[in-house]
């Protein structure tokens, strides 16, 4: 298994990854408000119940935080079940808000061309495509 030698290095990597996620969310939200719909665009359909089952696996596996419960409790000051529940609820709330913001704004930006993996809409299979898309005029 993976052995963490330093919790400081783990927190630095976690902060870096959360920073990248925040930048991506800001870019997608900016695109949603910056781009205008094409003239022949169909009206927005924000909820299509016939496709709800396609989203269920993404939603279920997007919130798999149970693997970090024990390390989180071990690193808490004065760990109690009540404080752990509060931390889990807060982290799930923040994750849910980020998922919803990126999903809705990604749909507003790309409309019917929205890919299941939103990164594919940025014109590349790697980070270079996303960077080029963000800086093109």
XYZ file of C-alpha atoms in Angstrom:
137
model
C 0.000 0.000 0.000
C 0.871 3.651 -0.076
C 2.801 4.837 2.944
C 2.707 8.530 3.763
C 5.970 9.562 5.385
C 5.059 13.197 5.965
C 1.625 14.646 6.528
C 2.974 18.069 5.546
C 3.863 16.816 2.080
C 0.435 15.211 1.765
C -1.270 18.468 2.727
C 0.873 20.377 0.203
C -0.079 17.987 -2.602
C -3.749 18.120 -1.574
C -3.654 21.928 -1.570
C -2.036 21.946 -5.011
C -4.650 19.583 -6.444
C -7.492 21.619 -4.926
C -5.948 24.742 -6.437
C -5.987 23.142 -9.892
C -9.625 22.158 -9.413
C -10.474 25.722 -8.348
C -8.740 27.167 -11.433
C -10.648 24.745 -13.679
C -13.942 25.693 -12.011
C -13.212 29.408 -12.467
C -12.363 28.873 -16.158
C -15.575 26.926 -16.786
C -17.721 29.478 -14.935
C -16.011 32.291 -16.870
C -16.679 30.523 -20.162
C -20.339 30.096 -19.276
C -20.767 33.831 -18.839
C -18.337 34.892 -21.588
C -19.617 32.833 -24.514
C -22.853 33.628 -26.250
C -25.065 30.884 -27.680
C -24.969 30.318 -31.437
C -27.895 31.819 -33.368
C -29.381 28.404 -34.191
C -29.051 27.051 -30.642
C -31.903 25.056 -29.200
C -33.417 26.196 -25.905
C -31.594 25.007 -22.807
C -32.859 21.858 -21.144
C -31.388 21.874 -17.664
C -32.932 18.578 -16.579
C -33.726 15.562 -18.711
C -35.083 12.779 -16.479
C -34.559 10.176 -19.200
C -30.787 10.577 -18.800
C -30.704 10.612 -14.995
C -29.449 7.023 -14.755
C -26.419 7.941 -16.891
C -25.355 10.445 -14.227
C -25.886 8.185 -11.237
C -22.511 6.346 -11.396
C -20.621 9.622 -11.728
C -22.407 11.090 -8.743
C -21.952 7.960 -6.606
C -18.265 7.488 -7.334
C -17.499 11.204 -7.244
C -18.153 11.284 -3.522
C -16.033 8.339 -2.368
C -14.461 9.891 0.681
C -14.795 6.911 3.011
C -11.178 5.854 2.414
C -9.843 8.933 4.208
C -12.089 8.879 7.269
C -9.676 7.149 9.630
C -6.597 9.207 8.635
C -8.694 12.366 8.936
C -9.867 11.411 12.409
C -6.318 10.518 13.436
C -5.066 13.980 12.396
C -7.865 15.963 14.049
C -7.313 17.841 17.280
C -9.728 16.451 19.868
C -11.285 13.887 17.507
C -14.871 13.051 18.271
C -17.528 11.416 16.095
C -19.475 14.694 16.091
C -16.508 16.689 14.775
C -15.768 14.008 12.175
C -19.388 14.094 10.963
C -19.186 17.886 10.683
C -15.960 17.649 8.662
C -17.469 15.030 6.345
C -20.636 17.070 5.831
C -18.651 20.215 5.054
C -16.349 18.444 2.600
C -19.296 16.794 0.814
C -21.113 20.130 0.639
C -18.078 21.848 -0.878
C -17.571 18.979 -3.339
C -21.229 19.050 -4.328
C -21.197 22.795 -4.916
C -18.059 22.474 -7.078
C -19.538 19.576 -9.086
C -22.787 21.479 -9.625
C -21.073 24.738 -10.616
C -18.750 23.052 -13.106
C -21.557 20.896 -14.518
C -24.113 23.665 -14.980
C -21.620 26.222 -16.260
C -20.014 23.645 -18.550
C -23.430 22.969 -20.044
C -24.108 26.705 -20.392
C -20.757 27.189 -22.141
C -20.838 24.226 -24.550
C -24.584 23.450 -24.738
C -25.354 20.357 -26.844
C -21.627 19.813 -27.538
C -20.915 19.179 -23.846
C -18.864 16.002 -23.491
C -19.275 13.598 -20.604
C -15.724 14.503 -19.587
C -15.755 18.297 -19.676
C -11.994 18.431 -20.280
C -12.580 17.026 -23.777
C -14.411 20.227 -24.713
C -11.203 22.208 -24.394
C -9.744 20.966 -27.663
C -7.010 18.646 -26.533
C -6.325 15.330 -24.936
C -3.853 16.861 -22.518
C -3.270 20.028 -20.520
C -1.813 21.813 -23.568
C -5.213 21.854 -25.276
C -6.899 23.361 -22.230
C -4.232 26.045 -21.813
C -4.419 26.961 -25.508
C -8.218 27.159 -25.341
C -8.127 29.462 -22.316
C -5.725 31.934 -23.938
C -7.055 32.045 -27.490
C -8.976 35.099 -28.571
